[in-house]
Amino acid sequence: MKVLRSVAEARAFRTASATASIGFVPTMGALHEGHASLIARAVRENDLAVVSIFVNPTQFGPQEDFGAYPRDEPADLAACERLGATMVFAPTVDELYPAGDATRVQPGPIAARLEGAARPGHFVGVATVLTKLFAIVRPDVAYFGQKDFQQLRVVQTVARDLRLAVRIAGCPTVRDPDGLAISSRNRYLSAEHRRSALALSRALRATEEMWSRGERDPAKLREHLKRLAAGPGVGLEYVSVADPLTLDELDRPADRALISLAARVDGTRLIDNVLVGIALEALP
Ligand code: PAF
């Protein structure tokens, strides 16, 4: 497995493997089982699998955890090697944001809702870094987890609008056996706070069951989700029942929905969601 640090080396890698299909998994490191499932799929479905490890400063707000974001490159490289990645691209900040860098990719309204409203500028940073990475790695397919559903939709929309030659594949959320969605930030949680955090996935599961029993009123679904998720130790930021394509809040019964929430548990911000009435693979 190659580990490349410069844009020039990564471009040369792509040029040298021009006829191979490349599956790409962009990450910020601190790899966990969720990333492992994306990397395994990229390895399975393509000639070559490339993983990027880059903690992207432009997607963190001034009060967010950029400095404290977990970093463990030796463990990440070992995981990539074990999973069969061909190349890891791990550039420095100066490589991706050279002196004078001022260009930003501004996604449309899809980026303004939910996480975009809670974290202003976040998706501009995500869309900008991914546009750079796609231009350097030139993958055929890039893989993203459902846990960050809005990120997946923003990237699908940016790739469509900028006519990028990359297919964006959504992959199911990986959960611990008790249902907690796996996230790099879970490592901030004590055992007690982790137990509090379980209220989130349980509330989502119960609301999904309510949907399966035929409830379609978005206000009732939201109310149920809110009541179950707001357990002790959970500071709920939002609950949402939205159109899964536009992420507009539903104001009348629909035949598909993204049911999602965000909460703080002991200062750690967690998000999770379930998709109902439409398969992940059916997203345009
Ligand atoms: O999901 C992440 O880890 C990041 O937002 C991504 C897609 C690697 C862009 O920096």
PDB file of C-alpha atoms and ligand atoms in Angstrom:
ATOM      1  CA  MET A   1       0.000   0.000   0.000  1.00  0.00           C
ATOM      2  CA  LYS A   2       1.344   3.427  -0.998  1.00  0.00           C
ATOM      3  CA  VAL A   3       1.062   6.434   1.315  1.00  0.00           C
ATOM      4  CA  LEU A   4       1.246   9.659  -0.695  1.00  0.00           C
ATOM      5  CA  ARG A   5       1.482  13.159   0.782  1.00  0.00           C
ATOM      6  CA  SER A   6       1.634  15.513  -2.178  1.00  0.00           C
ATOM      7  CA  VAL A   7      -0.932  16.438  -4.797  1.00  0.00           C
ATOM      8  CA  ALA A   8       1.694  15.820  -7.517  1.00  0.00           C
ATOM      9  CA  GLU A   9       2.291  12.237  -6.312  1.00  0.00           C
ATOM     10  CA  ALA A  10      -1.447  11.509  -6.093  1.00  0.00           C
ATOM     11  CA  ARG A  11      -2.004  12.843  -9.612  1.00  0.00           C
ATOM     12  CA  ALA A  12       0.894  10.721 -10.906  1.00  0.00           C
ATOM     13  CA  PHE A  13      -0.670   7.652  -9.214  1.00  0.00           C
ATOM     14  CA  ARG A  14      -3.928   8.239 -11.111  1.00  0.00           C
ATOM     15  CA  THR A  15      -2.125   8.833 -14.411  1.00  0.00           C
ATOM     16  CA  ALA A  16      -0.154   5.602 -13.963  1.00  0.00           C
ATOM     17  CA  SER A  17      -3.381   3.634 -13.364  1.00  0.00           C
ATOM     18  CA  ALA A  18      -5.448   5.380 -16.019  1.00  0.00           C
ATOM     19  CA  THR A  19      -7.373   2.279 -17.121  1.00  0.00           C
ATOM     20  CA  ALA A  20      -8.162   0.992 -13.607  1.00  0.00           C
ATOM     21  CA  SER A  21     -11.439   1.732 -11.853  1.00  0.00           C
ATOM     22  CA  ILE A  22     -10.876   3.573  -8.576  1.00  0.00           C
ATOM     23  CA  GLY A  23     -13.164   3.399  -5.539  1.00  0.00           C
ATOM     24  CA  PHE A  24     -12.524   6.283  -3.147  1.00  0.00           C
ATOM     25  CA  VAL A  25     -13.263   6.677   0.566  1.00  0.00           C
ATOM     26  CA  PRO A  26     -12.607  10.225   1.828  1.00  0.00           C
ATOM     27  CA  THR A  27     -12.086  10.313   5.612  1.00  0.00           C
ATOM     28  CA  MET A  28     -10.785  12.514   8.397  1.00  0.00           C
ATOM     29  CA  GLY A  29      -9.009   9.514   9.943  1.00  0.00           C
ATOM     30  CA  ALA A  30      -9.830   8.082  13.391  1.00  0.00           C
ATOM     31  CA  LEU A  31     -11.080   5.139  11.366  1.00  0.00           C
ATOM     32  CA  HIS A  32     -13.742   2.890  12.850  1.00  0.00           C
ATOM     33  CA  GLU A  33     -15.994   0.056  11.667  1.00  0.00           C
ATOM     34  CA  GLY A  34     -18.158   2.469   9.682  1.00  0.00           C
ATOM     35  CA  HIS A  35     -15.143   3.526   7.598  1.00  0.00           C
ATOM     36  CA  ALA A  36     -14.011  -0.123   7.408  1.00  0.00           C
ATOM     37  CA  SER A  37     -17.300  -1.088   5.748  1.00  0.00           C
ATOM     38  CA  LEU A  38     -16.848   1.710   3.156  1.00  0.00           C
ATOM     39  CA  ILE A  39     -13.234   0.727   2.449  1.00  0.00           C
ATOM     40  CA  ALA A  40     -14.148  -2.981   2.177  1.00  0.00           C
ATOM     41  CA  ARG A  41     -16.845  -2.079  -0.354  1.00  0.00           C
ATOM     42  CA  ALA A  42     -14.452   0.133  -2.354  1.00  0.00           C
ATOM     43  CA  VAL A  43     -11.962  -2.769  -2.450  1.00  0.00           C
ATOM     44  CA  ARG A  44     -14.670  -5.262  -3.482  1.00  0.00           C
ATOM     45  CA  GLU A  45     -16.217  -3.180  -6.256  1.00  0.00           C
ATOM     46  CA  ASN A  46     -13.169  -1.606  -7.936  1.00  0.00           C
ATOM     47  CA  ASP A  47      -9.742  -2.434  -9.371  1.00  0.00           C
ATOM     48  CA  LEU A  48      -8.076  -0.067  -6.882  1.00  0.00           C
ATOM     49  CA  ALA A  49      -9.223   1.473  -3.600  1.00  0.00           C
ATOM     50  CA  VAL A  50      -7.971   4.872  -2.437  1.00  0.00           C
ATOM     51  CA  VAL A  51      -8.567   6.298   1.048  1.00  0.00           C
ATOM     52  CA  SER A  52      -7.845   9.921   1.963  1.00  0.00           C
ATOM     53  CA  ILE A  53      -7.014  10.928   5.527  1.00  0.00           C
ATOM     54  CA  PHE A  54      -7.303  14.678   6.025  1.00  0.00           C
ATOM     55  CA  VAL A  55      -8.811  16.594   8.938  1.00  0.00           C
ATOM     56  CA  ASN A  56     -10.298  19.397   6.892  1.00  0.00           C
ATOM     57  CA  PRO A  57     -10.047  22.754   8.718  1.00  0.00           C
ATOM     58  CA  THR A  58     -12.621  24.550   6.543  1.00  0.00           C
ATOM     59  CA  GLN A  59     -15.539  22.371   7.687  1.00  0.00           C
ATOM     60  CA  PHE A  60     -15.079  23.147  11.404  1.00  0.00           C
ATOM     61  CA  GLY A  61     -16.652  26.240  12.975  1.00  0.00           C
ATOM     62  CA  PRO A  62     -14.532  28.464  15.246  1.00  0.00           C
ATOM     63  CA  GLN A  63     -16.064  26.881  18.396  1.00  0.00           C
ATOM     64  CA  GLU A  64     -15.770  23.300  17.089  1.00  0.00           C
ATOM     65  CA  ASP A  65     -13.272  20.519  17.801  1.00  0.00           C
ATOM     66  CA  PHE A  66     -10.754  20.884  14.905  1.00  0.00           C
ATOM     67  CA  GLY A  67      -7.754  20.986  17.267  1.00  0.00           C
ATOM     68  CA  ALA A  68      -9.066  18.181  19.455  1.00  0.00           C
ATOM     69  CA  TYR A  69     -10.404  16.003  16.616  1.00  0.00           C
ATOM     70  CA  PRO A  70      -8.997  12.476  17.228  1.00  0.00           C
ATOM     71  CA  ARG A  71      -5.899  11.719  15.121  1.00  0.00           C
ATOM     72  CA  ASP A  72      -4.068   8.373  14.997  1.00  0.00           C
ATOM     73  CA  GLU A  73      -2.351   7.984  11.646  1.00  0.00           C
ATOM     74  CA  PRO A  74      -0.349   4.801  12.428  1.00  0.00           C
ATOM     75  CA  ALA A  75      -3.544   2.948  13.460  1.00  0.00           C
ATOM     76  CA  ASP A  76      -5.424   4.347  10.439  1.00  0.00           C
ATOM     77  CA  LEU A  77      -2.715   3.249   7.985  1.00  0.00           C
ATOM     78  CA  ALA A  78      -2.641  -0.236   9.529  1.00  0.00           C
ATOM     79  CA  ALA A  79      -6.437  -0.491   9.118  1.00  0.00           C
ATOM     80  CA  CYS A  80      -6.272   0.635   5.468  1.00  0.00           C
ATOM     81  CA  GLU A  81      -3.541  -1.904   4.742  1.00  0.00           C
ATOM     82  CA  ARG A  82      -5.472  -4.722   6.446  1.00  0.00           C
ATOM     83  CA  LEU A  83      -8.627  -3.863   4.492  1.00  0.00           C
ATOM     84  CA  GLY A  84      -6.792  -3.970   1.158  1.00  0.00           C
ATOM     85  CA  ALA A  85      -6.558  -0.286   0.179  1.00  0.00           C
ATOM     86  CA  THR A  86      -4.112   0.353  -2.657  1.00  0.00           C
ATOM     87  CA  MET A  87      -3.195   3.904  -1.784  1.00  0.00           C
ATOM     88  CA  VAL A  88      -3.727   6.358   1.091  1.00  0.00           C
ATOM     89  CA  PHE A  89      -3.601  10.057   0.279  1.00  0.00           C
ATOM     90  CA  ALA A  90      -2.707  11.956   3.469  1.00  0.00           C
ATOM     91  CA  PRO A  91      -1.803  15.509   2.455  1.00  0.00           C
ATOM     92  CA  THR A  92      -0.819  18.417   4.694  1.00  0.00           C
ATOM     93  CA  VAL A  93      -3.144  21.405   5.024  1.00  0.00           C
ATOM     94  CA  ASP A  94      -0.778  23.468   2.819  1.00  0.00           C
ATOM     95  CA  GLU A  95      -1.004  20.878   0.033  1.00  0.00           C
ATOM     96  CA  LEU A  96      -4.796  21.161  -0.202  1.00  0.00           C
ATOM     97  CA  TYR A  97      -5.049  24.848   0.729  1.00  0.00           C
ATOM     98  CA  PRO A  98      -1.979  26.517  -0.841  1.00  0.00           C
ATOM     99  CA  ALA A  99      -0.992  30.080   0.058  1.00  0.00           C
ATOM    100  CA  GLY A 100      -3.620  32.506  -1.207  1.00  0.00           C
ATOM    101  CA  ASP A 101      -6.319  29.823  -1.454  1.00  0.00           C
ATOM    102  CA  ALA A 102      -9.683  31.598  -1.560  1.00  0.00           C
ATOM    103  CA  THR A 103     -12.023  29.510  -3.736  1.00  0.00           C
ATOM    104  CA  ARG A 104     -15.005  27.865  -2.053  1.00  0.00           C
ATOM    105  CA  VAL A 105     -17.724  25.559  -3.366  1.00  0.00           C
ATOM    106  CA  GLN A 106     -21.103  26.851  -2.187  1.00  0.00           C
ATOM    107  CA  PRO A 107     -23.769  24.113  -2.260  1.00  0.00           C
ATOM    108  CA  GLY A 108     -27.404  25.189  -2.745  1.00  0.00           C
ATOM    109  CA  PRO A 109     -30.401  25.053  -0.370  1.00  0.00           C
ATOM    110  CA  ILE A 110     -29.831  21.376   0.486  1.00  0.00           C
ATOM    111  CA  ALA A 111     -26.910  22.557   2.640  1.00  0.00           C
ATOM    112  CA  ALA A 112     -28.920  25.194   4.500  1.00  0.00           C
ATOM    113  CA  ARG A 113     -31.162  22.893   6.545  1.00  0.00           C
ATOM    114  CA  LEU A 114     -30.567  20.636   9.598  1.00  0.00           C
ATOM    115  CA  GLU A 115     -26.795  20.320  10.070  1.00  0.00           C
ATOM    116  CA  GLY A 116     -26.215  23.306   7.766  1.00  0.00           C
ATOM    117  CA  ALA A 117     -28.413  25.481   9.989  1.00  0.00           C
ATOM    118  CA  ALA A 118     -26.724  24.189  13.156  1.00  0.00           C
ATOM    119  CA  ARG A 119     -23.189  24.450  11.729  1.00  0.00           C
ATOM    120  CA  PRO A 120     -22.976  27.498   9.404  1.00  0.00           C
ATOM    121  CA  GLY A 121     -20.320  27.071   6.711  1.00  0.00           C
ATOM    122  CA  HIS A 122     -19.824  23.374   7.443  1.00  0.00           C
ATOM    123  CA  PHE A 123     -21.021  22.123   4.058  1.00  0.00           C
ATOM    124  CA  VAL A 124     -19.085  24.801   2.162  1.00  0.00           C
ATOM    125  CA  GLY A 125     -15.964  23.276   3.738  1.00  0.00           C
ATOM    126  CA  VAL A 126     -17.086  19.725   2.957  1.00  0.00           C
ATOM    127  CA  ALA A 127     -18.039  20.534  -0.658  1.00  0.00           C
ATOM    128  CA  THR A 128     -14.796  22.453  -1.208  1.00  0.00           C
ATOM    129  CA  VAL A 129     -12.460  19.766   0.101  1.00  0.00           C
ATOM    130  CA  LEU A 130     -14.312  16.965  -1.712  1.00  0.00           C
ATOM    131  CA  THR A 131     -14.228  18.876  -5.004  1.00  0.00           C
ATOM    132  CA  LYS A 132     -10.440  19.227  -4.575  1.00  0.00           C
ATOM    133  CA  LEU A 133     -10.034  15.551  -3.646  1.00  0.00           C
ATOM    134  CA  PHE A 134     -12.199  14.359  -6.559  1.00  0.00           C
ATOM    135  CA  ALA A 135     -10.130  16.503  -8.969  1.00  0.00           C
ATOM    136  CA  ILE A 136      -6.858  14.992  -7.641  1.00  0.00           C
ATOM    137  CA  VAL A 137      -7.861  11.319  -7.154  1.00  0.00           C
ATOM    138  CA  ARG A 138     -10.312  11.190 -10.107  1.00  0.00           C
ATOM    139  CA  PRO A 139     -12.287   8.233  -8.674  1.00  0.00           C
ATOM    140  CA  ASP A 140     -15.025   6.376 -10.531  1.00  0.00           C
ATOM    141  CA  VAL A 141     -17.066   5.913  -7.349  1.00  0.00           C
ATOM    142  CA  ALA A 142     -16.862   7.599  -3.930  1.00  0.00           C
ATOM    143  CA  TYR A 143     -18.448   5.990  -0.868  1.00  0.00           C
ATOM    144  CA  PHE A 144     -20.250   7.845   1.953  1.00  0.00           C
ATOM    145  CA  GLY A 145     -22.083   6.563   5.031  1.00  0.00           C
ATOM    146  CA  GLN A 146     -25.798   7.100   5.661  1.00  0.00           C
ATOM    147  CA  LYS A 147     -25.079   8.352   9.200  1.00  0.00           C
ATOM    148  CA  ASP A 148     -24.076  11.699   7.685  1.00  0.00           C
ATOM    149  CA  PHE A 149     -27.123  11.647   5.424  1.00  0.00           C
ATOM    150  CA  GLN A 150     -27.147  15.356   4.643  1.00  0.00           C
ATOM    151  CA  GLN A 151     -23.469  15.193   3.699  1.00  0.00           C
ATOM    152  CA  LEU A 152     -24.325  12.339   1.306  1.00  0.00           C
ATOM    153  CA  ARG A 153     -27.120  14.424  -0.290  1.00  0.00           C
ATOM    154  CA  VAL A 154     -24.929  17.544  -0.495  1.00  0.00           C
ATOM    155  CA  VAL A 155     -22.170  15.571  -2.245  1.00  0.00           C
ATOM    156  CA  GLN A 156     -24.643  13.904  -4.617  1.00  0.00           C
ATOM    157  CA  THR A 157     -26.039  17.339  -5.487  1.00  0.00           C
ATOM    158  CA  VAL A 158     -22.620  18.975  -5.938  1.00  0.00           C
ATOM    159  CA  ALA A 159     -21.428  16.075  -8.148  1.00  0.00           C
ATOM    160  CA  ARG A 160     -24.581  16.386 -10.279  1.00  0.00           C
ATOM    161  CA  ASP A 161     -24.484  20.189 -10.538  1.00  0.00           C
ATOM    162  CA  LEU A 162     -20.744  20.450 -11.301  1.00  0.00           C
ATOM    163  CA  ARG A 163     -21.056  17.549 -13.768  1.00  0.00           C
ATOM    164  CA  LEU A 164     -18.319  15.645 -11.929  1.00  0.00           C
ATOM    165  CA  ALA A 165     -17.379  12.255 -13.395  1.00  0.00           C
ATOM    166  CA  VAL A 166     -17.843  10.411 -10.102  1.00  0.00           C
ATOM    167  CA  ARG A 167     -20.718   8.262  -8.854  1.00  0.00           C
ATOM    168  CA  ILE A 168     -21.617   8.911  -5.212  1.00  0.00           C
ATOM    169  CA  ALA A 169     -22.628   5.709  -3.425  1.00  0.00           C
ATOM    170  CA  GLY A 170     -24.479   5.751  -0.091  1.00  0.00           C
ATOM    171  CA  CYS A 171     -23.723   2.922   2.355  1.00  0.00           C
ATOM    172  CA  PRO A 172     -25.808   1.841   5.386  1.00  0.00           C
ATOM    173  CA  THR A 173     -24.954   3.152   8.867  1.00  0.00           C
ATOM    174  CA  VAL A 174     -22.875   0.712  10.883  1.00  0.00           C
ATOM    175  CA  ARG A 175     -24.124   0.312  14.462  1.00  0.00           C
ATOM    176  CA  ASP A 176     -22.794  -1.217  17.652  1.00  0.00           C
ATOM    177  CA  PRO A 177     -24.788  -4.326  18.702  1.00  0.00           C
ATOM    178  CA  ASP A 178     -26.918  -2.160  21.047  1.00  0.00           C
ATOM    179  CA  GLY A 179     -27.862   0.164  18.158  1.00  0.00           C
ATOM    180  CA  LEU A 180     -25.589   3.206  18.745  1.00  0.00           C
ATOM    181  CA  ALA A 181     -24.463   4.562  15.371  1.00  0.00           C
ATOM    182  CA  ILE A 182     -20.667   4.256  15.152  1.00  0.00           C
ATOM    183  CA  SER A 183     -18.903   7.632  14.988  1.00  0.00           C
ATOM    184  CA  SER A 184     -15.369   8.927  15.590  1.00  0.00           C
ATOM    185  CA  ARG A 185     -16.830  11.197  18.280  1.00  0.00           C
ATOM    186  CA  ASN A 186     -18.222   8.226  20.313  1.00  0.00           C
ATOM    187  CA  ARG A 187     -14.742   7.900  21.806  1.00  0.00           C
ATOM    188  CA  TYR A 188     -15.397  11.123  23.761  1.00  0.00           C
ATOM    189  CA  LEU A 189     -18.283   9.419  25.656  1.00  0.00           C
ATOM    190  CA  SER A 190     -17.867   7.863  29.122  1.00  0.00           C
ATOM    191  CA  ALA A 191     -19.712   4.562  29.751  1.00  0.00           C
ATOM    192  CA  GLU A 192     -22.472   6.495  31.505  1.00  0.00           C
ATOM    193  CA  HIS A 193     -22.874   9.034  28.702  1.00  0.00           C
ATOM    194  CA  ARG A 194     -22.782   6.287  26.124  1.00  0.00           C
ATOM    195  CA  ARG A 195     -25.808   4.755  27.895  1.00  0.00           C
ATOM    196  CA  SER A 196     -27.591   8.132  27.673  1.00  0.00           C
ATOM    197  CA  ALA A 197     -26.731   8.343  23.959  1.00  0.00           C
ATOM    198  CA  LEU A 198     -28.548   5.059  23.327  1.00  0.00           C
ATOM    199  CA  ALA A 199     -31.843   6.955  23.701  1.00  0.00           C
ATOM    200  CA  LEU A 200     -31.180   8.454  20.237  1.00  0.00           C
ATOM    201  CA  SER A 201     -31.021   5.247  18.197  1.00  0.00           C
ATOM    202  CA  ARG A 202     -33.838   3.723  20.267  1.00  0.00           C
ATOM    203  CA  ALA A 203     -36.084   6.724  19.609  1.00  0.00           C
ATOM    204  CA  LEU A 204     -35.332   6.532  15.887  1.00  0.00           C
ATOM    205  CA  ARG A 205     -36.059   2.806  15.830  1.00  0.00           C
ATOM    206  CA  ALA A 206     -39.382   3.330  17.659  1.00  0.00           C
ATOM    207  CA  THR A 207     -40.376   6.113  15.242  1.00  0.00           C
ATOM    208  CA  GLU A 208     -39.483   3.888  12.294  1.00  0.00           C
ATOM    209  CA  GLU A 209     -41.791   1.229  13.803  1.00  0.00           C
ATOM    210  CA  MET A 210     -44.544   3.849  14.104  1.00  0.00           C
ATOM    211  CA  TRP A 211     -44.064   4.556  10.381  1.00  0.00           C
ATOM    212  CA  SER A 212     -44.189   0.794   9.633  1.00  0.00           C
ATOM    213  CA  ARG A 213     -47.516   0.593  11.471  1.00  0.00           C
ATOM    214  CA  GLY A 214     -48.861   3.179   9.008  1.00  0.00           C
ATOM    215  CA  GLU A 215     -48.444   6.545  10.773  1.00  0.00           C
ATOM    216  CA  ARG A 216     -47.657   9.196   8.130  1.00  0.00           C
ATOM    217  CA  ASP A 217     -48.466  12.446   9.959  1.00  0.00           C
ATOM    218  CA  PRO A 218     -45.053  14.207  10.166  1.00  0.00           C
ATOM    219  CA  ALA A 219     -46.079  16.208  13.249  1.00  0.00           C
ATOM    220  CA  LYS A 220     -47.013  13.018  15.135  1.00  0.00           C
ATOM    221  CA  LEU A 221     -43.799  11.293  14.054  1.00  0.00           C
ATOM    222  CA  ARG A 222     -41.710  14.305  15.187  1.00  0.00           C
ATOM    223  CA  GLU A 223     -43.536  14.481  18.516  1.00  0.00           C
ATOM    224  CA  HIS A 224     -42.973  10.752  19.175  1.00  0.00           C
ATOM    225  CA  LEU A 225     -39.270  11.029  18.264  1.00  0.00           C
ATOM    226  CA  LYS A 226     -38.779  14.081  20.458  1.00  0.00           C
ATOM    227  CA  ARG A 227     -40.500  12.522  23.469  1.00  0.00           C
ATOM    228  CA  LEU A 228     -38.444   9.325  23.298  1.00  0.00           C
ATOM    229  CA  ALA A 229     -35.081  10.916  22.465  1.00  0.00           C
ATOM    230  CA  ALA A 230     -35.143  13.583  25.171  1.00  0.00           C
ATOM    231  CA  GLY A 231     -33.954  11.244  27.918  1.00  0.00           C
ATOM    232  CA  PRO A 232     -31.749  12.130  30.911  1.00  0.00           C
ATOM    233  CA  GLY A 233     -28.337  13.513  29.895  1.00  0.00           C
ATOM    234  CA  VAL A 234     -29.472  14.211  26.306  1.00  0.00           C
ATOM    235  CA  GLY A 235     -29.589  17.823  25.091  1.00  0.00           C
ATOM    236  CA  LEU A 236     -31.720  17.521  21.990  1.00  0.00           C
ATOM    237  CA  GLU A 237     -30.835  20.081  19.257  1.00  0.00           C
ATOM    238  CA  TYR A 238     -33.427  19.122  16.673  1.00  0.00           C
ATOM    239  CA  VAL A 239     -35.721  16.351  15.507  1.00  0.00           C
ATOM    240  CA  SER A 240     -36.750  16.298  11.868  1.00  0.00           C
ATOM    241  CA  VAL A 241     -39.078  14.469   9.505  1.00  0.00           C
ATOM    242  CA  ALA A 242     -38.050  15.713   6.081  1.00  0.00           C
ATOM    243  CA  ASP A 243     -38.259  14.967   2.387  1.00  0.00           C
ATOM    244  CA  PRO A 244     -35.228  12.697   1.822  1.00  0.00           C
ATOM    245  CA  LEU A 245     -34.276  14.373  -1.472  1.00  0.00           C
ATOM    246  CA  THR A 246     -34.601  18.083  -0.631  1.00  0.00           C
ATOM    247  CA  LEU A 247     -34.430  17.815   3.195  1.00  0.00           C
ATOM    248  CA  ASP A 248     -37.367  20.249   3.429  1.00  0.00           C
ATOM    249  CA  GLU A 249     -39.430  19.553   6.562  1.00  0.00           C
ATOM    250  CA  LEU A 250     -42.602  17.637   5.672  1.00  0.00           C
ATOM    251  CA  ASP A 251     -45.816  19.456   6.523  1.00  0.00           C
ATOM    252  CA  ARG A 252     -48.161  16.766   5.229  1.00  0.00           C
ATOM    253  CA  PRO A 253     -48.157  12.952   4.966  1.00  0.00           C
ATOM    254  CA  ALA A 254     -45.692  11.621   2.391  1.00  0.00           C
ATOM    255  CA  ASP A 255     -44.672   8.179   1.189  1.00  0.00           C
ATOM    256  CA  ARG A 256     -40.986   8.591   2.093  1.00  0.00           C
ATOM    257  CA  ALA A 257     -39.018  10.477   4.724  1.00  0.00           C
ATOM    258  CA  LEU A 258     -35.694  11.064   6.392  1.00  0.00           C
ATOM    259  CA  ILE A 259     -36.255  10.895  10.148  1.00  0.00           C
ATOM    260  CA  SER A 260     -33.261  12.442  11.892  1.00  0.00           C
ATOM    261  CA  LEU A 261     -32.021  14.130  15.035  1.00  0.00           C
ATOM    262  CA  ALA A 262     -29.018  15.853  16.577  1.00  0.00           C
ATOM    263  CA  ALA A 263     -28.191  16.019  20.274  1.00  0.00           C
ATOM    264  CA  ARG A 264     -25.412  16.820  22.689  1.00  0.00           C
ATOM    265  CA  VAL A 265     -24.478  14.234  25.276  1.00  0.00           C
ATOM    266  CA  ASP A 266     -22.003  15.665  27.792  1.00  0.00           C
ATOM    267  CA  GLY A 267     -20.865  18.216  25.182  1.00  0.00           C
ATOM    268  CA  THR A 268     -20.372  15.631  22.415  1.00  0.00           C
ATOM    269  CA  ARG A 269     -22.538  16.353  19.403  1.00  0.00           C
ATOM    270  CA  LEU A 270     -24.163  13.228  17.924  1.00  0.00           C
ATOM    271  CA  ILE A 271     -26.391  12.798  14.876  1.00  0.00           C
ATOM    272  CA  ASP A 272     -28.345   9.804  13.606  1.00  0.00           C
ATOM    273  CA  ASN A 273     -31.192   9.034  11.188  1.00  0.00           C
ATOM    274  CA  VAL A 274     -33.379   6.417   9.560  1.00  0.00           C
ATOM    275  CA  LEU A 275     -34.647   6.490   5.997  1.00  0.00           C
ATOM    276  CA  VAL A 276     -38.198   5.233   5.377  1.00  0.00           C
ATOM    277  CA  GLY A 277     -40.137   4.606   2.162  1.00  0.00           C
ATOM    278  CA  ILE A 278     -37.067   4.848  -0.120  1.00  0.00           C
ATOM    279  CA  ALA A 279     -33.895   2.764  -0.389  1.00  0.00           C
ATOM    280  CA  LEU A 280     -30.486   4.383  -0.075  1.00  0.00           C
ATOM    281  CA  GLU A 281     -29.574   3.042  -3.521  1.00  0.00           C
ATOM    282  CA  ALA A 282     -32.609   4.738  -5.064  1.00  0.00           C
ATOM    283  CA  LEU A 283     -31.406   8.285  -4.238  1.00  0.00           C
ATOM    284  CA  PRO A 284     -30.774  10.165  -7.481  1.00  0.00           C
TER     285      PRO A 284
HETATM  286  O1  PAF B   1     -17.307  12.649   6.742  1.00  0.00           O
HETATM  287  C1  PAF B   1     -16.140  13.056   6.843  1.00  0.00           C
HETATM  288  O2  PAF B   1     -15.273  12.420   7.464  1.00  0.00           O
HETATM  289  C2  PAF B   1     -15.746  14.367   6.179  1.00  0.00           C
HETATM  290  O3  PAF B   1     -16.801  15.268   6.212  1.00  0.00           O
HETATM  291  C3  PAF B   1     -15.218  14.180   4.740  1.00  0.00           C
HETATM  292  C4  PAF B   1     -16.270  13.586   3.829  1.00  0.00           C
HETATM  293  C5  PAF B   1     -13.991  13.277   4.752  1.00  0.00           C
HETATM  294  C6  PAF B   1     -14.801  15.547   4.150  1.00  0.00           C
HETATM  295  O4  PAF B   1     -13.777  16.120   4.898  1.00  0.00           O
END
